[in-house]
PDB file of C-alpha atoms in Angstrom:
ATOM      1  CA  UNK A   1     -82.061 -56.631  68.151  1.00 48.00           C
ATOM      2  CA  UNK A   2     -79.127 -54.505  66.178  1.00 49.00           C
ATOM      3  CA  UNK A   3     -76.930 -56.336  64.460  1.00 53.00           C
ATOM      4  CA  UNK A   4     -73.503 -55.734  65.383  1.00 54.00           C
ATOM      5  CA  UNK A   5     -71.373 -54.210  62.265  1.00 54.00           C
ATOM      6  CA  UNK A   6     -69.027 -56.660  61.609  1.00 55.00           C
ATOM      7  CA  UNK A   7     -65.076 -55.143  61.669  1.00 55.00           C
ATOM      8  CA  UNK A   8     -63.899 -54.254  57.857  1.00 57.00           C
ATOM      9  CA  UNK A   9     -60.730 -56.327  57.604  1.00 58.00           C
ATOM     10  CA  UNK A  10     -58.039 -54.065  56.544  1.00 57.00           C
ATOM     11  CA  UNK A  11     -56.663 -55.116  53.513  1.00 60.00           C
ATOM     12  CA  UNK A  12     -53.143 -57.246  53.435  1.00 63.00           C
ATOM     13  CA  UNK A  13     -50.303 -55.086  51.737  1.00 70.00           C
ATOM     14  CA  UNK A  14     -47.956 -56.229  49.186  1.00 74.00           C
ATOM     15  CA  UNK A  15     -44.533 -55.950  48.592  1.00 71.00           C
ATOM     16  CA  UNK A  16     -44.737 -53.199  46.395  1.00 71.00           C
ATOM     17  CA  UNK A  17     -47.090 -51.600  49.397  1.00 68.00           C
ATOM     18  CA  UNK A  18     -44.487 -51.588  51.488  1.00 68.00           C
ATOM     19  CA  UNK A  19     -41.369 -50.271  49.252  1.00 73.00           C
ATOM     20  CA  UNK A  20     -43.916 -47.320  48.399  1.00 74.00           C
ATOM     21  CA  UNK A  21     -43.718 -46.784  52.268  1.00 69.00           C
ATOM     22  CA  UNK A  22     -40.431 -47.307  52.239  1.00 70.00           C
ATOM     23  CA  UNK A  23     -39.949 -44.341  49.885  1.00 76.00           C
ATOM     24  CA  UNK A  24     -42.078 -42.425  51.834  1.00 73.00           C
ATOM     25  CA  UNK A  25     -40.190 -42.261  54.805  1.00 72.00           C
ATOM     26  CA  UNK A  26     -36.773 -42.103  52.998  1.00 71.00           C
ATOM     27  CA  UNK A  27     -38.562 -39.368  50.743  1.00 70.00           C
ATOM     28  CA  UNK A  28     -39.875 -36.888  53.258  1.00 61.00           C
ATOM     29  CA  UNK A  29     -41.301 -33.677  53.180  1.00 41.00           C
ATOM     30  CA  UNK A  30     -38.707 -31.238  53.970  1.00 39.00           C
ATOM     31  CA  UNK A  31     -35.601 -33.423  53.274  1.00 45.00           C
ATOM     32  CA  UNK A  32     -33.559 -33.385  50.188  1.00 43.00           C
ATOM     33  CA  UNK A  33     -33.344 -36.722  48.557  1.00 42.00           C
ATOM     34  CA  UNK A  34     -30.137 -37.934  48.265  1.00 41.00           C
ATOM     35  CA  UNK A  35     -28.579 -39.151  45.158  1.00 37.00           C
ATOM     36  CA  UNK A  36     -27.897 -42.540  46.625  1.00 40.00           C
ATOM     37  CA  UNK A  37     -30.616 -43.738  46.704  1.00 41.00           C
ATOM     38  CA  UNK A  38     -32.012 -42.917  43.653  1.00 36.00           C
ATOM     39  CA  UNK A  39     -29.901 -45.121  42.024  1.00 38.00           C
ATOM     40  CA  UNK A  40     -32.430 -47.764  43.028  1.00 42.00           C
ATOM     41  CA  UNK A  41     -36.094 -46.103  43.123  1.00 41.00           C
ATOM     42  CA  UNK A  42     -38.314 -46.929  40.391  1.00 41.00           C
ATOM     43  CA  UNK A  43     -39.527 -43.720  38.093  1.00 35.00           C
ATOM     44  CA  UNK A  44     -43.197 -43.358  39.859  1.00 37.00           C
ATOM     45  CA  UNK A  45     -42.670 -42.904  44.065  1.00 39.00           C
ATOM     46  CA  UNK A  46     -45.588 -41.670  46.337  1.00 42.00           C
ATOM     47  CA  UNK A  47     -45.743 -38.220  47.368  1.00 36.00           C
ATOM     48  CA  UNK A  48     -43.856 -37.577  50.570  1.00 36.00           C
ATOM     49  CA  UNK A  49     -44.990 -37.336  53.839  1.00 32.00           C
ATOM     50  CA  UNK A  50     -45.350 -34.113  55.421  1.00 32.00           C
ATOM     51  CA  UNK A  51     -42.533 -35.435  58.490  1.00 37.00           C
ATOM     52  CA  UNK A  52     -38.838 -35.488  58.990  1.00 44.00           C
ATOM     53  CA  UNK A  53     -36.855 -38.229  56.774  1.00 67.00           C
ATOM     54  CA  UNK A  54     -37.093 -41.127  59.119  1.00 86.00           C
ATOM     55  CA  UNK A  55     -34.263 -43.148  57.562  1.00 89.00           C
ATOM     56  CA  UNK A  56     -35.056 -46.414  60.033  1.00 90.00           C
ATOM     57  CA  UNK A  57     -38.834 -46.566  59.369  1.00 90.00           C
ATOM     58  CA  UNK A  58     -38.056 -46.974  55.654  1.00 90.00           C
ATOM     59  CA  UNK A  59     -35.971 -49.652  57.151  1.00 92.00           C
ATOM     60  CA  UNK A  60     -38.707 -51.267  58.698  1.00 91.00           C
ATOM     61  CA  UNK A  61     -40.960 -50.861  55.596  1.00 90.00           C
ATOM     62  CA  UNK A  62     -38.060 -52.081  53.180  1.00 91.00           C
ATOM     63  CA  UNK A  63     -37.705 -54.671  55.623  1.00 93.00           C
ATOM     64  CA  UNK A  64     -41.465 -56.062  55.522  1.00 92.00           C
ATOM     65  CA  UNK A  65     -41.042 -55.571  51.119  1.00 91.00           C
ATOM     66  CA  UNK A  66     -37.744 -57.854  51.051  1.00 93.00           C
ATOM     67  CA  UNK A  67     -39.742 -60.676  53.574  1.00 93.00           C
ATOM     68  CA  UNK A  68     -42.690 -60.535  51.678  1.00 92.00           C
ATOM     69  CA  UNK A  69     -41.030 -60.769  48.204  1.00 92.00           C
ATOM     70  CA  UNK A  70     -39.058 -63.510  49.253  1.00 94.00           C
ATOM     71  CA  UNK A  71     -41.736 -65.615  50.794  1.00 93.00           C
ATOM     72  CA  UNK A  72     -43.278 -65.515  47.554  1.00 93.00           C
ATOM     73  CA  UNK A  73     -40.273 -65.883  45.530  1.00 94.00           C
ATOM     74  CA  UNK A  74     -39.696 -69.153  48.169  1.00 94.00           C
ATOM     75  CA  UNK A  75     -43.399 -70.145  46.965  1.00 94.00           C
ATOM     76  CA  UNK A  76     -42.703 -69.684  43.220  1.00 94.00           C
ATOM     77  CA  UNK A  77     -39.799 -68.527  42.025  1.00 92.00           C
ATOM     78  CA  UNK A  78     -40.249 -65.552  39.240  1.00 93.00           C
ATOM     79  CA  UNK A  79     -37.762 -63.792  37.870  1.00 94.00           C
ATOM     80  CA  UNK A  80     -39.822 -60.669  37.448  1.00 94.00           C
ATOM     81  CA  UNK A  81     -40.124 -60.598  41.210  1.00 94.00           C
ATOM     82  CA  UNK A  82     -36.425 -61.295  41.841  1.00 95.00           C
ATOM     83  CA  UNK A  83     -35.553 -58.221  40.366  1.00 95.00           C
ATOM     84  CA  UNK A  84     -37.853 -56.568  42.534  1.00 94.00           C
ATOM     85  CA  UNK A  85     -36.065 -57.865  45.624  1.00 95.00           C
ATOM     86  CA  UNK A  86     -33.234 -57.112  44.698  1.00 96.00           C
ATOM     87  CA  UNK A  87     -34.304 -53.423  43.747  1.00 94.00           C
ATOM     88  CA  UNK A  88     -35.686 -53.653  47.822  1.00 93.00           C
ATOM     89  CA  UNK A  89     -32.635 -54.653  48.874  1.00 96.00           C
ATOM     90  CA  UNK A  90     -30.758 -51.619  47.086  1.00 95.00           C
ATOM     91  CA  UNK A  91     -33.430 -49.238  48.639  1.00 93.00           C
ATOM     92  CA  UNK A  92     -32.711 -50.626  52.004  1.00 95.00           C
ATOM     93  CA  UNK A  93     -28.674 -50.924  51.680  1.00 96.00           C
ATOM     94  CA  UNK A  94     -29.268 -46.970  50.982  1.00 93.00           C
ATOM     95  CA  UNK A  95     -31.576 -46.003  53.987  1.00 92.00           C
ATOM     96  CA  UNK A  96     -28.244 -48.229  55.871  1.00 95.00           C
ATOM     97  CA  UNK A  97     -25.721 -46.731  54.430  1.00 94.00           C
ATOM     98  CA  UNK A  98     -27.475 -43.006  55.726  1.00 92.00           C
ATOM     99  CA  UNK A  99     -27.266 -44.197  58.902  1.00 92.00           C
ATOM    100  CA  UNK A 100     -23.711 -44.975  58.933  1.00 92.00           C
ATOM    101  CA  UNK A 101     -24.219 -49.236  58.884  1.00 95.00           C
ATOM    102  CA  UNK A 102     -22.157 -50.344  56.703  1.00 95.00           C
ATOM    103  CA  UNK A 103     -22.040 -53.714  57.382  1.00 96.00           C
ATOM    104  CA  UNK A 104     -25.433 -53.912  56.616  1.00 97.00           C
ATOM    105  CA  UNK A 105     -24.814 -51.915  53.452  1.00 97.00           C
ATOM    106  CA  UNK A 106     -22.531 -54.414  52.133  1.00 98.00           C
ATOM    107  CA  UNK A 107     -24.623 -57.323  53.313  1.00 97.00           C
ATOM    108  CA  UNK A 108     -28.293 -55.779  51.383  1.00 97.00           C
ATOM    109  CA  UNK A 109     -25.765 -54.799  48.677  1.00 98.00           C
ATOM    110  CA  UNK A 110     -24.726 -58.928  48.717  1.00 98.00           C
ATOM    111  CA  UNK A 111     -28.605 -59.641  48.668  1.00 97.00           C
ATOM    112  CA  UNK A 112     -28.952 -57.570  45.827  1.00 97.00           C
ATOM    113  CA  UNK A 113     -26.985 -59.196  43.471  1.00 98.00           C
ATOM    114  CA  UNK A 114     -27.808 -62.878  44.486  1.00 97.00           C
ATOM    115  CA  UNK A 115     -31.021 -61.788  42.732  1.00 97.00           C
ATOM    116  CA  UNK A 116     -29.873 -59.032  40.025  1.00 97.00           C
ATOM    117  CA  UNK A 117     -26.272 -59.807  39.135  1.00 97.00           C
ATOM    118  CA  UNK A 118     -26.757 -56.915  36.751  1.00 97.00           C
ATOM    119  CA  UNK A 119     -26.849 -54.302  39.065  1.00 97.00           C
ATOM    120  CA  UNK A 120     -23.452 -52.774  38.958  1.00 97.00           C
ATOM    121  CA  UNK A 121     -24.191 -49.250  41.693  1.00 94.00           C
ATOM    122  CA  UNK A 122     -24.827 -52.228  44.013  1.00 97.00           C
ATOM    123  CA  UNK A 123     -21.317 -53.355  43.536  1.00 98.00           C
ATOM    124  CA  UNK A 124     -20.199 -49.463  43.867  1.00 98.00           C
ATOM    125  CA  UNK A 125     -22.414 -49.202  47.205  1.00 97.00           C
ATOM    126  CA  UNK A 126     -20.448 -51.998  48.854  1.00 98.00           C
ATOM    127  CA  UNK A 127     -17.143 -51.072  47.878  1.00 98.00           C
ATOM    128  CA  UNK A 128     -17.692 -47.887  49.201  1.00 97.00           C
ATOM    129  CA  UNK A 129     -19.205 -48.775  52.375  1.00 97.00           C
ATOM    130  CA  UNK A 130     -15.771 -51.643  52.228  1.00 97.00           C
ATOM    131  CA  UNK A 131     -13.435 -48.530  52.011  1.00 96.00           C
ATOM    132  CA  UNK A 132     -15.226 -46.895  55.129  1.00 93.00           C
ATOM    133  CA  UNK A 133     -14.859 -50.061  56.874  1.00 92.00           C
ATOM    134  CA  UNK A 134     -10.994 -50.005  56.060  1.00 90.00           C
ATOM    135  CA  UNK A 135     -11.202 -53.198  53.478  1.00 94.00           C
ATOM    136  CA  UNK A 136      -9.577 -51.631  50.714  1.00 95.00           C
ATOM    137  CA  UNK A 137      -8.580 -54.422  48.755  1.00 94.00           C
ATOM    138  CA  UNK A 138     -11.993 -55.814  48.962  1.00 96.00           C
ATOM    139  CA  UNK A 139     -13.168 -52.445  47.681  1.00 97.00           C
ATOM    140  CA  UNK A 140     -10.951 -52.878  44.781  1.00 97.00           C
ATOM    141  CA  UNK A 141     -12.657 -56.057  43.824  1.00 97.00           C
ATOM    142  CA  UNK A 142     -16.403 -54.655  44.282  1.00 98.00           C
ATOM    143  CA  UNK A 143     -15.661 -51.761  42.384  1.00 98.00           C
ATOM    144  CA  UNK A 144     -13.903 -54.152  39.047  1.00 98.00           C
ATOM    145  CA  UNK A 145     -16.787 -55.881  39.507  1.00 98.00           C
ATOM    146  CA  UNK A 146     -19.128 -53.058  38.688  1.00 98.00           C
ATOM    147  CA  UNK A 147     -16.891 -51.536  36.281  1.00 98.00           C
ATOM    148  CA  UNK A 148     -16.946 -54.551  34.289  1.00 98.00           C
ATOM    149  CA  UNK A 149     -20.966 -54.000  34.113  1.00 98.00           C
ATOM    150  CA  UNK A 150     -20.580 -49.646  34.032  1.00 97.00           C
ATOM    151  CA  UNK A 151     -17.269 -49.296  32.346  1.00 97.00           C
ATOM    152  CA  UNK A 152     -18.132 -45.581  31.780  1.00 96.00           C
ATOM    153  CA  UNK A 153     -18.456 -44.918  35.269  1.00 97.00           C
ATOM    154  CA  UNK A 154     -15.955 -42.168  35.847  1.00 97.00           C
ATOM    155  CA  UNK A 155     -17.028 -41.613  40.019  1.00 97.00           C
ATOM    156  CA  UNK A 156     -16.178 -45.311  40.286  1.00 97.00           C
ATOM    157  CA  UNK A 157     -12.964 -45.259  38.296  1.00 98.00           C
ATOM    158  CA  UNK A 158     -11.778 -42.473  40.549  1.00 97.00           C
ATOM    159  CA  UNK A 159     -12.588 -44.208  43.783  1.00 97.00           C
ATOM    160  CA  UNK A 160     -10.951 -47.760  42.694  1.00 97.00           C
ATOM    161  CA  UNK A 161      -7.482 -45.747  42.281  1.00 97.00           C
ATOM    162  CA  UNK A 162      -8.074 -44.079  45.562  1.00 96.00           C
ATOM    163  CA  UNK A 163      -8.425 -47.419  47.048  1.00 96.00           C
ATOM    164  CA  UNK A 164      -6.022 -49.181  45.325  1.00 96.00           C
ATOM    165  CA  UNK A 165      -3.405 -46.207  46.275  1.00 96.00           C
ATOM    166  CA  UNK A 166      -4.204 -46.839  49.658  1.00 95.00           C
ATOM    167  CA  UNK A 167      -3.244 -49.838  49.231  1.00 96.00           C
ATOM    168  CA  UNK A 168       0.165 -49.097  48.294  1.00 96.00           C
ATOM    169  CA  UNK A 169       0.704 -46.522  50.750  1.00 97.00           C
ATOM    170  CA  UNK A 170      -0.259 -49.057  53.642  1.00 96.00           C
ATOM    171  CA  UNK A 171       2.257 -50.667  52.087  1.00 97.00           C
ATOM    172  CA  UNK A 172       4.982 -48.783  51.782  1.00 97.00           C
ATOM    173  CA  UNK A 173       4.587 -47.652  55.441  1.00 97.00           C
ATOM    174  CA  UNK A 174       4.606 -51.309  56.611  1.00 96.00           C
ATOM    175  CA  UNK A 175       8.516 -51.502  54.952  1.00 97.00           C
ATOM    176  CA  UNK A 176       9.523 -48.365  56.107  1.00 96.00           C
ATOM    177  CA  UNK A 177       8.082 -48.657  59.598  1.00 95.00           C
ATOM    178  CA  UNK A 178      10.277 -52.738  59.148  1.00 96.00           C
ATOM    179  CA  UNK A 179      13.119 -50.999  57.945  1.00 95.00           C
ATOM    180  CA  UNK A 180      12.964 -48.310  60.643  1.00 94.00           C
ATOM    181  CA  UNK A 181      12.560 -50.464  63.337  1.00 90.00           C
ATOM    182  CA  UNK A 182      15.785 -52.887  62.013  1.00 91.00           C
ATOM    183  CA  UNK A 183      18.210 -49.508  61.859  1.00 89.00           C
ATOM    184  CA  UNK A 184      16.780 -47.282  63.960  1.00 85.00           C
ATOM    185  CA  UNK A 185      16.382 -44.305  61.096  1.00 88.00           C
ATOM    186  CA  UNK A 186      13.811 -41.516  62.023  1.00 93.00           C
ATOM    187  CA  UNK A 187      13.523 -40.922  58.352  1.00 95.00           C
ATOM    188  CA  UNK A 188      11.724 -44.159  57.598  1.00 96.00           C
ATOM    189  CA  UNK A 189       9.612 -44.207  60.852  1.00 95.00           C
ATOM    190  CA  UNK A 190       8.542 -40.635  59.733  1.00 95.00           C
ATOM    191  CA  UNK A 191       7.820 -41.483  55.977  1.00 97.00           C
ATOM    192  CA  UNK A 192       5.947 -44.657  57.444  1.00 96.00           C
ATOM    193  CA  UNK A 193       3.924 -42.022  59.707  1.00 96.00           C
ATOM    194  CA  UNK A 194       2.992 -40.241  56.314  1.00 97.00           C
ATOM    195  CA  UNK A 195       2.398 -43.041  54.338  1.00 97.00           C
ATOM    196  CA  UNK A 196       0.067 -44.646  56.990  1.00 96.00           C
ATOM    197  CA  UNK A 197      -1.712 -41.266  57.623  1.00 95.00           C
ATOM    198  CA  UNK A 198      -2.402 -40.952  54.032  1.00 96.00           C
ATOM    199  CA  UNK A 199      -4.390 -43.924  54.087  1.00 95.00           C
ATOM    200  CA  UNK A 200      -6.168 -43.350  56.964  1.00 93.00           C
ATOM    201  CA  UNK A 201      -7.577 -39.991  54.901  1.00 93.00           C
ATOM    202  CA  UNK A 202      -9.354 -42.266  52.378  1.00 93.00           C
ATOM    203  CA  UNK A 203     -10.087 -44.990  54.923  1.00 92.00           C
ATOM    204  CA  UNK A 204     -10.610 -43.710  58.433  1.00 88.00           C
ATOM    205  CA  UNK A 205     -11.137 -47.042  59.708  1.00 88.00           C
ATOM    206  CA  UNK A 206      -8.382 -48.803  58.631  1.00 91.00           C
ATOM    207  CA  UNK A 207      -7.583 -51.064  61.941  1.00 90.00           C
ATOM    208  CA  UNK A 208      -3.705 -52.292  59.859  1.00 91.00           C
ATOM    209  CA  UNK A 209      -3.235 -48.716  58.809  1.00 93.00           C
ATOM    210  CA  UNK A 210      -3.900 -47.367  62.747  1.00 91.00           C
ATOM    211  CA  UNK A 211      -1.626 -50.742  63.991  1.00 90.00           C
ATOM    212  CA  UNK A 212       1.102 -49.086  61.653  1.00 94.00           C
ATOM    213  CA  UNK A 213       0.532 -45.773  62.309  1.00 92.00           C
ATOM    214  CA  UNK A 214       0.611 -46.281  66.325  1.00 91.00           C
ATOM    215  CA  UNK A 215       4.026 -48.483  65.415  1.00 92.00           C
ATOM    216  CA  UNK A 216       5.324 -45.394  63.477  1.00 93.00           C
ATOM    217  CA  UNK A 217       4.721 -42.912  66.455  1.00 92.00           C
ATOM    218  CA  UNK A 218       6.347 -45.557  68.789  1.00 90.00           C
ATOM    219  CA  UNK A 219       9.721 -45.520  66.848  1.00 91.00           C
ATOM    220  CA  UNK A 220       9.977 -42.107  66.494  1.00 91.00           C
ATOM    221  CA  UNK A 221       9.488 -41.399  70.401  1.00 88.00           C
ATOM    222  CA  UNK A 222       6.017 -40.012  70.272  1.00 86.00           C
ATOM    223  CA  UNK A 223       4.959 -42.624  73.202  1.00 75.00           C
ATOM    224  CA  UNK A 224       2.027 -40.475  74.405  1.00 75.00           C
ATOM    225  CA  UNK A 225       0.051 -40.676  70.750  1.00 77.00           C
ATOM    226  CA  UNK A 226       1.732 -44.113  70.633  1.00 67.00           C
ATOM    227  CA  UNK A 227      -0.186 -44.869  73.358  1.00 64.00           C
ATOM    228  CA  UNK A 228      -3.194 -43.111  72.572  1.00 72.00           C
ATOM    229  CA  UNK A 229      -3.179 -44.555  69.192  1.00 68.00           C
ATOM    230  CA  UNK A 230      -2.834 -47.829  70.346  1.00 66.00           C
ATOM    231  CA  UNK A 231      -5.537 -47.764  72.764  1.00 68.00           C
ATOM    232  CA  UNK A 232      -7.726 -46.539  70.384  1.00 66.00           C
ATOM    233  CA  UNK A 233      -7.167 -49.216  68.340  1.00 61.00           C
ATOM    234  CA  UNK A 234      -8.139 -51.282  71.097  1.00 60.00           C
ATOM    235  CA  UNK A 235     -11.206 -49.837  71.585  1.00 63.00           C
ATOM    236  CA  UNK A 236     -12.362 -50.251  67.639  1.00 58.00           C
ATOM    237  CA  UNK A 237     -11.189 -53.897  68.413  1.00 54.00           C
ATOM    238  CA  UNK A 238     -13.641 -54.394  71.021  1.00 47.00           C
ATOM    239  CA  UNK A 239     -16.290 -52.816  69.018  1.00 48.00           C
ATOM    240  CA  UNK A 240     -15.871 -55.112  66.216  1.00 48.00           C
ATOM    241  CA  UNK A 241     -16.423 -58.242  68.067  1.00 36.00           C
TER     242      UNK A 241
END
C-alpha cells in the first residue's frame, strides 16, 4: 500500500512577515508611494506587487504585524520589539489616514507613541488628521509635542500657526456673531461670517465653526443657507455618534 504524503505545514509568519506584506500592498506596482508613509518604512521593503495599491489589505496585514508583536511583547516585553510596534502602528495610521479615517489615524498614531515616545511625525500625523477632524486646539498640542522632538521641522511649524489662527478666527467670529446678535449690526454678523468661513478653509469639519457660521447667516437674513447650514450640521452630528 502507498503511503499517503503527509500535508507540508505551511510555515507560521512573523511580525516582520506581515509588515513586509503590509508594504506590499501599500507599495504597489503602478502606484506612486506617497510621502506619508515613508516616514515610517524601514530602508529595505519587498518589491511591489504587480496590482493596484490596496490601501485596506495593508490594513489587514499591518493589522496581523501589530497583534502578533504585541502578543509577544505581552509574553516578554523587549524593547527592541516595541519599537517595532510602534513603527507597525505608524505604517498602519498611514494606510488610515489614505483612506480618509482619521480617527483611526489618531488612535494608531496614540499606539505609536505608547511604545516609541520618540517618534515625533507620529505626533505630526495626529495633529493633522485632529485639524481634519475640526480639533484644532488639540492639533496645536500634537504638533508642540513633536516640535519639541523635530524643532527644525518647518512643514510642522507652518501647520501649528495655521491651526492656532484658526483658532483665533473661531474666535473672533464667536464675539462678533455675540455682539451682532445683542445690537443687531450686519457688520459684525458679516465679519463673524468671514471669520468663521476662514476657519472652515483649514478645518472643513469644524462642527463649532459650522454652529457659528449657520448663526452668522441667521442674523444677517440668509435663512435658506441658515437652514441648510444648520441641517447639515445635523447630519455630521448624527454621523459622529
Amino acid at each position: 500500500e502507498e503511503e499517503e504524503e503527509e500535508e507540508e505545514e505551511e510555515p507560521v509568519k512573523t511580525h516582520a512577515d506581515h509588515k513586509a506584506d503590509g508594504n506590499a500592498c501599500y507599495k504597489a506596482k503602478g502606484a506612486s508611494s506617497p510621502p506619508a508613509l515613508l516616514v515610517f518604512l524601514p530602508p529595505h521593503t519587498p518589491s511591489p506587487l504587480p496590482l493596484p495599491t490596496d490601501y485596506r489589505a495593508a490594513i489587514a496585514h499591518y493589522t496581523l504585524a501589530v497583534h502578533t508583536a504585541e502578543a509577544e511583547l505581552l509574553a516578554a516585553p523587549s524593547p527592541p520589539l516595541a519599537l517595532l510596534a510602534a513603527q507597525y502602528y505608524g505604517n498602519r495610521s498611514a494606510a488610515h489616514s489614505m483612506l480618509l479615517k482619521h480617527r483611526d489615524v489618531i488612535a494608531d498614531c496614540a499606539a505609536a507613541l505608547r511604545h516609541d515616545p520618540s517618534m515625533a511625525k507620529a505626533h505630526f500625523r495626529a495633529a493633522r488628521a485632529q485639524v481634519l477632524l475640526g480639533r484644532c486646539g488639540p492639533a496645536d498640542a500634537s504638533f508642540t509635542a513633536g516640535l519639541v522632538l523635530d524643532p527644525g521641522n518647518a512643514a510642522a511649524l507652518k501647520e501649528r500657526g495655521a491651526a492656532r489662527s484658526s483658532l483665533r478666527r473661531l474666535e473672533l467670529a464667536r464675539r462678533c456673531l455675540a455682539k451682532s446678535e445683542s445690537d443687531g449690526t450686519p457688520a459684525d454678523a458679516r465679519q463673524s461670517l468671514a471669520q468663521a468661513d476662514a476657519a472652515l478653509a483649514v478645518s472643513p469639519n469644524w462642527q463649532e465653526a459650522r454652529l457659528v457660521r449657520a448663526g452668522a447667516l441667521a442674523a444677517l437674513g440668509r435663512s435658506e443657507e441658515g437652514y441648510s447650514a444648520t441641517t447639515s450640521l445635523l447630519r455630521a452630528g448624527a454621523g459622529e455618534g
